[in-house]
PDB file of C-alpha atoms and ligand atoms in Angstrom:
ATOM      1  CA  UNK A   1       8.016  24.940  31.181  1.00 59.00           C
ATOM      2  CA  UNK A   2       8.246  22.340  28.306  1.00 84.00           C
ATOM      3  CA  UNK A   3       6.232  23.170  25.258  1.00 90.00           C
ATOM      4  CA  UNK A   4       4.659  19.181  24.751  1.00 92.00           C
ATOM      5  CA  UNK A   5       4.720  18.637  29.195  1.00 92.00           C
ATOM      6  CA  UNK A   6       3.936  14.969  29.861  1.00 90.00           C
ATOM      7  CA  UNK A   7       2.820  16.279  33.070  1.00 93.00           C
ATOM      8  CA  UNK A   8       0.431  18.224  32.379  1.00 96.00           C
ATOM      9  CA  UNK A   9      -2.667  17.576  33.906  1.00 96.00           C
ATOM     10  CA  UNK A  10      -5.599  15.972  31.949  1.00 97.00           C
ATOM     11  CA  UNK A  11      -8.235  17.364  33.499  1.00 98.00           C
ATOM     12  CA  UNK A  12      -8.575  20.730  35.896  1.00 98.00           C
ATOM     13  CA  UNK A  13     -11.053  22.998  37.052  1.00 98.00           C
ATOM     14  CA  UNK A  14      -9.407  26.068  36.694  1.00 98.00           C
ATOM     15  CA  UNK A  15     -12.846  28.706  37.818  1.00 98.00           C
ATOM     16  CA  UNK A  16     -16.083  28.630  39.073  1.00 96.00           C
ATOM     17  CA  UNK A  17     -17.354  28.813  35.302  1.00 98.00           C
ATOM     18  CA  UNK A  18     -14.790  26.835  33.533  1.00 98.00           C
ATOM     19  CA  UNK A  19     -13.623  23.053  33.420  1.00 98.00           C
ATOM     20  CA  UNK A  20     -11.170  21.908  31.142  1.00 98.00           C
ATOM     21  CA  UNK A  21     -10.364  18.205  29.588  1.00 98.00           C
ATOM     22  CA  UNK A  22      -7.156  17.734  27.293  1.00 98.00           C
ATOM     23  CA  UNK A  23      -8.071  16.524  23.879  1.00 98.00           C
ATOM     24  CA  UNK A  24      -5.053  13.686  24.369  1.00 97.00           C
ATOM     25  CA  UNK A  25      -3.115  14.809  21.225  1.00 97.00           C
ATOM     26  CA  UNK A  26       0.613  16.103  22.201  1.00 96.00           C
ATOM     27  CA  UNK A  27       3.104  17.006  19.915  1.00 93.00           C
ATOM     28  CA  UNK A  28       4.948  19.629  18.164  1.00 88.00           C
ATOM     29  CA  UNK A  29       2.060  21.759  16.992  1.00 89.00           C
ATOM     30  CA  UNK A  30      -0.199  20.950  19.776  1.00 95.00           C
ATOM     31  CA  UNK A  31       2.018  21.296  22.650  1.00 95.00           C
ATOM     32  CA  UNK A  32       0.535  19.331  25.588  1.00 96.00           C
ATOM     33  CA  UNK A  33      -2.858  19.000  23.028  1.00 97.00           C
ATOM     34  CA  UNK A  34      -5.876  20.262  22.530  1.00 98.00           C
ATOM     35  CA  UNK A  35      -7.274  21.795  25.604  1.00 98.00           C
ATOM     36  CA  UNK A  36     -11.392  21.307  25.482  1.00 98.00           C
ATOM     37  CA  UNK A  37     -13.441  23.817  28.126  1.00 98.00           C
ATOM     38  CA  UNK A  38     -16.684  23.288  29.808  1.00 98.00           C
ATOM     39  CA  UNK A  39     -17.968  26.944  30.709  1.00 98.00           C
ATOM     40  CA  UNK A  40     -21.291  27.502  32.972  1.00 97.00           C
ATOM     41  CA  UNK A  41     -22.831  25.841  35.908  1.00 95.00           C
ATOM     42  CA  UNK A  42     -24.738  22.990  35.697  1.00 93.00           C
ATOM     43  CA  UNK A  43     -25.627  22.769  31.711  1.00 94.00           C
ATOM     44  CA  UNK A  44     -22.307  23.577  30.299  1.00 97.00           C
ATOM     45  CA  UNK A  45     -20.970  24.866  27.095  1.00 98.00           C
ATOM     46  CA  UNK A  46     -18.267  23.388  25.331  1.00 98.00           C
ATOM     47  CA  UNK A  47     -15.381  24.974  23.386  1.00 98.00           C
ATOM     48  CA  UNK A  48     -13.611  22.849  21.076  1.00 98.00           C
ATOM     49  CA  UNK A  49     -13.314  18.703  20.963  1.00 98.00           C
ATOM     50  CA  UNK A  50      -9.897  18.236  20.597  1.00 98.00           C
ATOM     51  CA  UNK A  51      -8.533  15.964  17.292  1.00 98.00           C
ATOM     52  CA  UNK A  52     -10.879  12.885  17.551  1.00 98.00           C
ATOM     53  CA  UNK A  53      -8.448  10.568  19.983  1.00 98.00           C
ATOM     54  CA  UNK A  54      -9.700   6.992  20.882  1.00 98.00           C
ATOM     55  CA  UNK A  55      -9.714   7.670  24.797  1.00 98.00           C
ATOM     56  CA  UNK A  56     -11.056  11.414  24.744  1.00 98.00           C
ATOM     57  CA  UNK A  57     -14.583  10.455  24.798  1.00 98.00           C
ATOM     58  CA  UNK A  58     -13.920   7.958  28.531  1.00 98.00           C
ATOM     59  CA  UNK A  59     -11.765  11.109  29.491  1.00 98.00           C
ATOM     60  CA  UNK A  60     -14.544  13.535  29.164  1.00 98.00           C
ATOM     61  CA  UNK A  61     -16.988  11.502  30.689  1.00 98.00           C
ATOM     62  CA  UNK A  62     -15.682  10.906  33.598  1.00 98.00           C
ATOM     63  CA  UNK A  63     -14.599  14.274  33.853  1.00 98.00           C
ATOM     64  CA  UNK A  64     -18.639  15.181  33.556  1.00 98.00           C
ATOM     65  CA  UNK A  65     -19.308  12.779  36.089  1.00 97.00           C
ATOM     66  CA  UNK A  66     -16.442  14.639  38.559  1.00 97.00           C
ATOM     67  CA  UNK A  67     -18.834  17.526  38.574  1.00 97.00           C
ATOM     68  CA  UNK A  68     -22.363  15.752  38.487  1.00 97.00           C
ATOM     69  CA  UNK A  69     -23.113  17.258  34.748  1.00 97.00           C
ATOM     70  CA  UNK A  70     -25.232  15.297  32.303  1.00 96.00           C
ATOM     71  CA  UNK A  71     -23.703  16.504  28.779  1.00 97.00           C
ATOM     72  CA  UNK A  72     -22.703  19.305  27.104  1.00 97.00           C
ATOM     73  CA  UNK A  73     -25.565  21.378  26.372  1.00 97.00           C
ATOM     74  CA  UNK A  74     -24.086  22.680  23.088  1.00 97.00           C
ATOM     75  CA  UNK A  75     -20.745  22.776  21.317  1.00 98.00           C
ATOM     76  CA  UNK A  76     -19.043  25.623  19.896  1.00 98.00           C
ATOM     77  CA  UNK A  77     -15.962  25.666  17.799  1.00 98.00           C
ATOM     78  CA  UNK A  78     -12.677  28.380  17.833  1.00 98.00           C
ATOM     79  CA  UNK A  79     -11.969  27.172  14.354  1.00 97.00           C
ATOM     80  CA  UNK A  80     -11.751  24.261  11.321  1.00 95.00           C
ATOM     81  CA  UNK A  81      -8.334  23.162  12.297  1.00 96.00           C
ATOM     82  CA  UNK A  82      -8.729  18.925  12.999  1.00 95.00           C
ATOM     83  CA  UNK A  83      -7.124  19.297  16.319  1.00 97.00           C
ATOM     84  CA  UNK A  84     -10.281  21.361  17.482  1.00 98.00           C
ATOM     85  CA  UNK A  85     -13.432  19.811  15.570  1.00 96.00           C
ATOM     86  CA  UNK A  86     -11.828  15.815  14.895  1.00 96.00           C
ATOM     87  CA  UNK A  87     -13.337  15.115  18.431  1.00 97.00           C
ATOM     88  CA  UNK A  88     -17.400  16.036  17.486  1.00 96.00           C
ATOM     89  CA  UNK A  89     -18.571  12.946  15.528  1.00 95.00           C
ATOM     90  CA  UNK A  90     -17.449  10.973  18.884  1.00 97.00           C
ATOM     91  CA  UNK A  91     -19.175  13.659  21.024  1.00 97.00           C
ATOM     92  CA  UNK A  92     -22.271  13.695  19.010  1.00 96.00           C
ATOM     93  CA  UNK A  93     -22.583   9.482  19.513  1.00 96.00           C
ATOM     94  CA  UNK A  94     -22.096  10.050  23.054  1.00 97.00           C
ATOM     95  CA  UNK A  95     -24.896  12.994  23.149  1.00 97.00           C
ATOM     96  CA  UNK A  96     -27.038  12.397  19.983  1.00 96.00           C
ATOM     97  CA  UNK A  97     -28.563  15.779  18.735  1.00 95.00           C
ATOM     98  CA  UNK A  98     -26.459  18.060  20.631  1.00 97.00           C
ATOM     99  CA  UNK A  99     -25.916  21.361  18.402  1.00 96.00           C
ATOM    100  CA  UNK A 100     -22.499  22.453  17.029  1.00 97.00           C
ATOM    101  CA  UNK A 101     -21.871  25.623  16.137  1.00 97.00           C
ATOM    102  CA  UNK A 102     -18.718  27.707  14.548  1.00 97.00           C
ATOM    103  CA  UNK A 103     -18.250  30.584  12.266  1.00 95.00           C
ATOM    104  CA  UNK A 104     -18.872  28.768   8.984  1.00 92.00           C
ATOM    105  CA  UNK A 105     -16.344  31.040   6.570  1.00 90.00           C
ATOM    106  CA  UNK A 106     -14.083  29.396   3.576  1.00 86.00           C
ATOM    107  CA  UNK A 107     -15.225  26.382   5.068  1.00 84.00           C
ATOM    108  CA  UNK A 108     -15.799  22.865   3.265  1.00 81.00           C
ATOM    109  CA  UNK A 109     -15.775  19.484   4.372  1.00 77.00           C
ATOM    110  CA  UNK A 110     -17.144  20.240   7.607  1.00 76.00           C
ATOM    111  CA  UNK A 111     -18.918  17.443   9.788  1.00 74.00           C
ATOM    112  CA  UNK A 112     -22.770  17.703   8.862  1.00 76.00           C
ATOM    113  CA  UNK A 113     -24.922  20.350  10.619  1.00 86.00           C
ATOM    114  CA  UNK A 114     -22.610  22.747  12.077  1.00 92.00           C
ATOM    115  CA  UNK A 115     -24.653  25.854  13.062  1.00 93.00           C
ATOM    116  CA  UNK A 116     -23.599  29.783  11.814  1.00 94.00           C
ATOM    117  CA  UNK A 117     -22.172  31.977  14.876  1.00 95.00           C
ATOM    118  CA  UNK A 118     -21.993  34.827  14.224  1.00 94.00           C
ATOM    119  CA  UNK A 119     -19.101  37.463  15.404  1.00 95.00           C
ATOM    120  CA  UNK A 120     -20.706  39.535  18.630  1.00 94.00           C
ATOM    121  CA  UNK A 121     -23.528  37.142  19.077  1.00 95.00           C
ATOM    122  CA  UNK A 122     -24.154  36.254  22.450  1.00 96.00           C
ATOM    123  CA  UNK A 123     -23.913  32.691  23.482  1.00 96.00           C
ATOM    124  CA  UNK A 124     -25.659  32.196  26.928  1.00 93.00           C
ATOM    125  CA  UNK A 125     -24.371  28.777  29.070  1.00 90.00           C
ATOM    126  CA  UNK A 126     -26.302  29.153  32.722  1.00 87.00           C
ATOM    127  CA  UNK A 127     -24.489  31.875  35.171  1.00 92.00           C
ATOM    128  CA  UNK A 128     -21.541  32.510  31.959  1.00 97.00           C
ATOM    129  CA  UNK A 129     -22.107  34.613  28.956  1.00 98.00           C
ATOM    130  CA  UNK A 130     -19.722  33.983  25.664  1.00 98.00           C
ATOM    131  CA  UNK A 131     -18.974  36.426  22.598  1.00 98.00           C
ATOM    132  CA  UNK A 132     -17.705  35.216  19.970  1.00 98.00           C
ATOM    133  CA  UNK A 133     -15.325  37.532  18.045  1.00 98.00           C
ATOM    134  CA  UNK A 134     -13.936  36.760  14.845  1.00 98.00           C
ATOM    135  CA  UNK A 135      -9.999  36.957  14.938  1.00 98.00           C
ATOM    136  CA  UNK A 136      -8.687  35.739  12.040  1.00 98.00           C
ATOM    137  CA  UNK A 137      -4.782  35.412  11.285  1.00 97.00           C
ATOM    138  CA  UNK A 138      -4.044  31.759  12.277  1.00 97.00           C
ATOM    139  CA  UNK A 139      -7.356  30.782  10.132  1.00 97.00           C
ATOM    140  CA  UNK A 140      -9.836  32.908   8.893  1.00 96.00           C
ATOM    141  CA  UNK A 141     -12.778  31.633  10.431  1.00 97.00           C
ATOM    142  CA  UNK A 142     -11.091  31.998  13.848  1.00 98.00           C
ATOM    143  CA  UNK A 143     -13.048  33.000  16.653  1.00 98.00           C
ATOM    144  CA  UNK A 144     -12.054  33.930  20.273  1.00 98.00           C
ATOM    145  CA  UNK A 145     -14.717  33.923  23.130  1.00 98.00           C
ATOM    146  CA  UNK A 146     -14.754  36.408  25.725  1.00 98.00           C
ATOM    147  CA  UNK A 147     -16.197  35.302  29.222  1.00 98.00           C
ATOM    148  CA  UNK A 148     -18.365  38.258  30.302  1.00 97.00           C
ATOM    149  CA  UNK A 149     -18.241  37.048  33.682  1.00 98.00           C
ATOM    150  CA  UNK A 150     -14.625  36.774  34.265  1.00 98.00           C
ATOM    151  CA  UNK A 151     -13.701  39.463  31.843  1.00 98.00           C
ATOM    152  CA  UNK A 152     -11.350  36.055  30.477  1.00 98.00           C
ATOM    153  CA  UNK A 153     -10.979  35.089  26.753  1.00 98.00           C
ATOM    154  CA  UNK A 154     -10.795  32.181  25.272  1.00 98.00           C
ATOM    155  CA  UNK A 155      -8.159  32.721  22.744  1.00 98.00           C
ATOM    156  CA  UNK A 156      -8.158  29.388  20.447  1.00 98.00           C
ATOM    157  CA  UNK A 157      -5.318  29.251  18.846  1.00 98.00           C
ATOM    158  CA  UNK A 158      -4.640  32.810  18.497  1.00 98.00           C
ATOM    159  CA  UNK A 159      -2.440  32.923  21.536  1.00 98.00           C
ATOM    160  CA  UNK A 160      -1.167  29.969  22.929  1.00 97.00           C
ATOM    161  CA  UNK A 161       0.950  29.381  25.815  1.00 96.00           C
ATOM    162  CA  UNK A 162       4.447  27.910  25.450  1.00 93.00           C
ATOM    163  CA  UNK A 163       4.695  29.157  21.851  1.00 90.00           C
ATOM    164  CA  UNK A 164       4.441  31.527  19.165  1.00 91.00           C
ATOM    165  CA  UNK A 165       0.806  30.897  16.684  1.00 93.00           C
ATOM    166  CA  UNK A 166       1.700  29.448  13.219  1.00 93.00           C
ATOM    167  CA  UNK A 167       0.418  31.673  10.127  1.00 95.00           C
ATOM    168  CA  UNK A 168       0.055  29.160   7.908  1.00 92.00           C
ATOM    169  CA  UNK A 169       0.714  30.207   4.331  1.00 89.00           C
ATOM    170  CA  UNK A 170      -2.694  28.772   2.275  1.00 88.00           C
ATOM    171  CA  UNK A 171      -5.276  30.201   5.169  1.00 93.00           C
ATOM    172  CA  UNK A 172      -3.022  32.196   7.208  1.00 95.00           C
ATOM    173  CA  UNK A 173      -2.698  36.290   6.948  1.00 96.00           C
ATOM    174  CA  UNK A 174      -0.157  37.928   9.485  1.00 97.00           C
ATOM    175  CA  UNK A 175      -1.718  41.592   8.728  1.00 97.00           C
ATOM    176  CA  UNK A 176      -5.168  40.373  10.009  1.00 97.00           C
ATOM    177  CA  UNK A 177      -3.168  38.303  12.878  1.00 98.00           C
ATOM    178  CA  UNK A 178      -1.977  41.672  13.964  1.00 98.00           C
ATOM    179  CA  UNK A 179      -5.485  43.534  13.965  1.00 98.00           C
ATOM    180  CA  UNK A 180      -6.901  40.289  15.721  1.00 98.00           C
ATOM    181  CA  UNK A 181      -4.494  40.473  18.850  1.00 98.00           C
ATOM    182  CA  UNK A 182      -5.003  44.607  19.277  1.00 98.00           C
ATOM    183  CA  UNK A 183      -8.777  43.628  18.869  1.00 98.00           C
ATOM    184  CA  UNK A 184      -8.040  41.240  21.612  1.00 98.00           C
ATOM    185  CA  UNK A 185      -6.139  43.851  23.359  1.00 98.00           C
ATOM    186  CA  UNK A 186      -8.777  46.098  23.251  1.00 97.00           C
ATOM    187  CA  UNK A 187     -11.131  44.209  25.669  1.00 97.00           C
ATOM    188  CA  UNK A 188      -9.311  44.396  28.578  1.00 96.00           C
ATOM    189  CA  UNK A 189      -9.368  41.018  29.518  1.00 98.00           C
ATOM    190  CA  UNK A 190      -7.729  39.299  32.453  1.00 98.00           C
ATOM    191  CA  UNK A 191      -7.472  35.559  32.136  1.00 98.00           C
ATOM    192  CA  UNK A 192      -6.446  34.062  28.724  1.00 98.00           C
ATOM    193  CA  UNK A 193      -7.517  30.143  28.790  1.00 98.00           C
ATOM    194  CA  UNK A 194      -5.654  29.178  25.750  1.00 98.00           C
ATOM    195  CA  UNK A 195      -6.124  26.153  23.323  1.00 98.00           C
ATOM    196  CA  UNK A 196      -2.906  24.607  23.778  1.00 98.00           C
ATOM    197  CA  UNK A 197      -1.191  25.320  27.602  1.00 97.00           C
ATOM    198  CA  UNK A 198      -1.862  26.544  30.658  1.00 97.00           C
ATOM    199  CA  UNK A 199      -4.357  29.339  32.084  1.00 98.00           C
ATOM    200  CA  UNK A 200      -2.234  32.653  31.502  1.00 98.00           C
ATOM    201  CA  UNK A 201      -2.824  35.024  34.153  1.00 98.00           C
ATOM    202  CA  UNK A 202      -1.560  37.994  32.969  1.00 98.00           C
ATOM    203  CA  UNK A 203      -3.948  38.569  30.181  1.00 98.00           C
ATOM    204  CA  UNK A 204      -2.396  41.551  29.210  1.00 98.00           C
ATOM    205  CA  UNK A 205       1.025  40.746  29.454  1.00 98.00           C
ATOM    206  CA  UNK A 206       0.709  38.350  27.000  1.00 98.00           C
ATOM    207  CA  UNK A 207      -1.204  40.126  24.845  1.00 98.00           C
ATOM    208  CA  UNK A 208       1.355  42.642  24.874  1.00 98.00           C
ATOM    209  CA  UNK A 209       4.636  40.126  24.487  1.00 97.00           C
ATOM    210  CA  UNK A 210       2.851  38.348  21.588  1.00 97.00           C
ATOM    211  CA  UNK A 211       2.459  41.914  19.846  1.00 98.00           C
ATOM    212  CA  UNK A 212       5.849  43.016  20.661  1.00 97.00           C
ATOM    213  CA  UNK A 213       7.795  39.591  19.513  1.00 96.00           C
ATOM    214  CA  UNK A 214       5.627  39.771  15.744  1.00 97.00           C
ATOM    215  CA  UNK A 215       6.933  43.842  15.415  1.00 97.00           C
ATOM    216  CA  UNK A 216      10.818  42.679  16.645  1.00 96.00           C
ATOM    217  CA  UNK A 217      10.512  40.067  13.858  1.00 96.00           C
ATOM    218  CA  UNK A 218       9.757  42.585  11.565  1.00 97.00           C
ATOM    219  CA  UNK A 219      12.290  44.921  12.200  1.00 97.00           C
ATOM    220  CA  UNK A 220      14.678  42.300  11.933  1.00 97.00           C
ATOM    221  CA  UNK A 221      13.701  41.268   8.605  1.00 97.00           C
ATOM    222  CA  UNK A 222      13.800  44.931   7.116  1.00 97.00           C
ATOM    223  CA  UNK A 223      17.139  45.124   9.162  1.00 97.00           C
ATOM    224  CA  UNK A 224      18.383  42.338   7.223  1.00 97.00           C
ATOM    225  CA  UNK A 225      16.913  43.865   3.941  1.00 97.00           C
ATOM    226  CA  UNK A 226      18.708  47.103   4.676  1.00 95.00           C
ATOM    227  CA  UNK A 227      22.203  45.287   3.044  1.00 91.00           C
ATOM    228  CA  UNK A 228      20.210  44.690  -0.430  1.00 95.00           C
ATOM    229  CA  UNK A 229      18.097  41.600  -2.195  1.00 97.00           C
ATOM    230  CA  UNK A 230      17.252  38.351   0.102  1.00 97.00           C
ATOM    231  CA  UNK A 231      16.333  35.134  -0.133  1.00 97.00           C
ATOM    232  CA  UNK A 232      14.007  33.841   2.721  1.00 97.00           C
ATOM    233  CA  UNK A 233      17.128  30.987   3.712  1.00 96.00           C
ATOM    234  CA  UNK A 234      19.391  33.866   3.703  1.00 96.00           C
ATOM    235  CA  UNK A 235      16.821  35.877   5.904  1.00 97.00           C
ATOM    236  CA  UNK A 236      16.484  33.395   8.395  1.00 97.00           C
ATOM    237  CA  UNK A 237      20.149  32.516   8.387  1.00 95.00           C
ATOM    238  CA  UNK A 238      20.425  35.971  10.016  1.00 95.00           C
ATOM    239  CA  UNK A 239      17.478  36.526  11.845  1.00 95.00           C
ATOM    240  CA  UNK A 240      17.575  33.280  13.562  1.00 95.00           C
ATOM    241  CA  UNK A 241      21.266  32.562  13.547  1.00 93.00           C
ATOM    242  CA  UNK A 242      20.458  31.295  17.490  1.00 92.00           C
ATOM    243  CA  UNK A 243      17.813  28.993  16.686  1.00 90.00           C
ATOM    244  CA  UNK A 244      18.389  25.350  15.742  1.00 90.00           C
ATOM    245  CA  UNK A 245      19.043  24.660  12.504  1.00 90.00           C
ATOM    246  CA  UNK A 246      16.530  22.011  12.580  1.00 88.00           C
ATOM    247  CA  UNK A 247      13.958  24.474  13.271  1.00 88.00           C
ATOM    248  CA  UNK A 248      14.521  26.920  10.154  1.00 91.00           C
ATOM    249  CA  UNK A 249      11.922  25.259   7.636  1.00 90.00           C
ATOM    250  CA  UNK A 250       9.433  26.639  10.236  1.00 88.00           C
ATOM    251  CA  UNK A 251      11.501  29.807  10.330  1.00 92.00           C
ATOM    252  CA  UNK A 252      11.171  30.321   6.761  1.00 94.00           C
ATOM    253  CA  UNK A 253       7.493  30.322   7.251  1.00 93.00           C
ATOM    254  CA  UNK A 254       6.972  32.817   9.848  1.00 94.00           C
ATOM    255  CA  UNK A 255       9.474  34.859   7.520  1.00 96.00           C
ATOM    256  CA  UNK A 256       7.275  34.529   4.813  1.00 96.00           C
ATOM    257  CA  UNK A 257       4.099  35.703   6.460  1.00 97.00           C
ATOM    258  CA  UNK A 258       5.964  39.000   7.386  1.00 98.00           C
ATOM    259  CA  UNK A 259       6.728  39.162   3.884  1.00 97.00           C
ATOM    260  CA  UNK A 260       3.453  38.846   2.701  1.00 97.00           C
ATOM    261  CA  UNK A 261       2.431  41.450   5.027  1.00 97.00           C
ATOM    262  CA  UNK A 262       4.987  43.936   3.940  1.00 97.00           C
ATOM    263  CA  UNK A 263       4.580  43.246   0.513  1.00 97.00           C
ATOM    264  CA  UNK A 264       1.088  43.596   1.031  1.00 96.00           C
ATOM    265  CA  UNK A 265       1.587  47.222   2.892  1.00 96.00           C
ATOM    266  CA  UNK A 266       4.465  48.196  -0.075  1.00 97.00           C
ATOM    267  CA  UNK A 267       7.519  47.946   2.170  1.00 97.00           C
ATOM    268  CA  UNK A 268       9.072  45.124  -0.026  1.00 97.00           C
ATOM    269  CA  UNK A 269       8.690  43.364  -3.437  1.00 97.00           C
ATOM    270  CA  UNK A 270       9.244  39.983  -4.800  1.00 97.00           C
ATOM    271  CA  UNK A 271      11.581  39.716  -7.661  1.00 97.00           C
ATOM    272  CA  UNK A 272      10.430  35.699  -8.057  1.00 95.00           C
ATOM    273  CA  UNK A 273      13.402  33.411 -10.005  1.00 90.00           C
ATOM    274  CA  UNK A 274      12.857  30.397 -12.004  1.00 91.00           C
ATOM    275  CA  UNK A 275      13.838  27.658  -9.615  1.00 91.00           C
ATOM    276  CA  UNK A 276      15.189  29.105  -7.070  1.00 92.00           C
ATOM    277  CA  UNK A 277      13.724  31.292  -3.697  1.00 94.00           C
ATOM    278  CA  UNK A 278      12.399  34.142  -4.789  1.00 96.00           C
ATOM    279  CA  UNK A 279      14.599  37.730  -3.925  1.00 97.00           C
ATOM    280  CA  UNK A 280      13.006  40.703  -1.931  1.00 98.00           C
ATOM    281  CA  UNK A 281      14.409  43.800  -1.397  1.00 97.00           C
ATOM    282  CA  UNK A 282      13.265  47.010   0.291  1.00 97.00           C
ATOM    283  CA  UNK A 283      10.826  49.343  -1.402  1.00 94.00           C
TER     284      UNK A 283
HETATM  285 ZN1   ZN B   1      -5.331  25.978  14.615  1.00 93.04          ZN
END
């Protein structure tokens, strides 16, 4: 499986309860892009509206008209990110005064009138009940939304299929990323339909590989603490000596989340350095 899959369909009907239209937006972050779900049975609920791409809106209708639905009864959101809210200004001209709805937290320059959910509130599309639990890690407002129904989750961009979340450094916090996938883990879900890739099966397995690959990661990096003071380039010169070189900006990231997590739980400090990478060492 390719991470950005050119053939990956742009439309599906993956359950009873659940439709799902690509948002149209591939690329590195995004995989195959956005992936937009209609939950319930004849007055849907959707999750996320992809970035705001010029043939989403045709896309989505005629995916609507595939299963003889009207609109969307109501919109809710996973989280700010513009690949998951850029598409509701064109969804709102096509259905004037439907209601959009996120966990509004840290949040500015959202589009107007975005509705408060809150975190265990229930959201009720006809035949499919959705919770929304707040997950944060990726971005603080971040919620998941578990399917009563199918015992399935709809995971945002917590866990994606095809490759590993970003923690980005401004909004991003890789202790709470942790706590957010055994919260995850703790509902005993089956089906993960994630925001970017296919329908995972093996809820979770995933669950499990996503927890396991973070705590490898970390061992590594103490590992490569164990010899004395680091630089993050000289960290991931280790730690990802396999990896494309091309790839170790992105590296350095996810090495500085763990960082800030461990510096944050006392197992390193920072010795910062004027003009050059700061050096941590093992506490
Ligand atoms: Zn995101």
């Amino acid at each position: 499986m390719t991470w950005i899959d050119p053939g990956f369909p742009r439309s599906a009907t993956p359950s009873d309860l659940v439709g799902r239209v690509l948002g149209l937006n591939p690329g590195m972050m995004t995989g195959p892009g956005t992936n937009t779900y209609l939950v319930g049975r004849t007055r849907p609920v959707l999750i996320d509206t992809g970035a705001g791409e010029a043939d989403y809106p045709a896309l989505f209708q005629s995916y609507l008209r595939e299963r003889g639905w009207r609109r969307p009864e109501r919109i809710i959101l996973t989280h700010r990110h513009r690949d998951h809210l850029g598409g509701v200004n064109q969804l709102r001209e096509l259905f004037p005064g439907v209601p959009v709805a996120k966990m509004i937290y840290r949040d500015s320059g959202l589009p107007e009138e975005v509705e408060m959910l809150e975190n265990g509130e229930t959201v009720e599309a006809d035949g499919a009940t959705l919770i929304p639990g707040h997950t944060p890690g990726h971005a603080s407002d971040h919620l998941c939304f578990f399917l009563q129904e199918e015992r399935a989750l709809f995971s945002g961009d917590l866990i994606l299929n095809g490759s590993t979340t970003v923690i980005p450094e401004e909004d991003g916090d890789l202790g709470l990323y942790m706590e957010s996938l055994a919260r995850v883990q703790a509902l005993g879900v089956k089906r993960i339909y994630p925001a970017h890739g296919p329908v995972i099966e093996d809820g979770p397995g995933k669950i499990a590989e996503y927890i396991e690959h973070r705590l490898l990661r970390e061992r590594q990096i103490l590992e490569a603490l164990g010899g004395g003071p680091r630089t993050i380039p000289e960290i991931v010169k280790v730690v990802y000596a396999q990896v494309d070189t091309r790839l170790h900006k992105m590296a350095g990231q996810s090495v500085h989340s763990h960082l800030r997590k461990l510096k944050a739980e006392r197992q390193v400090s920072e010795e910062t350095q004027p003009s050059a990478p700061s050096r941590w060492s093992l506490l």
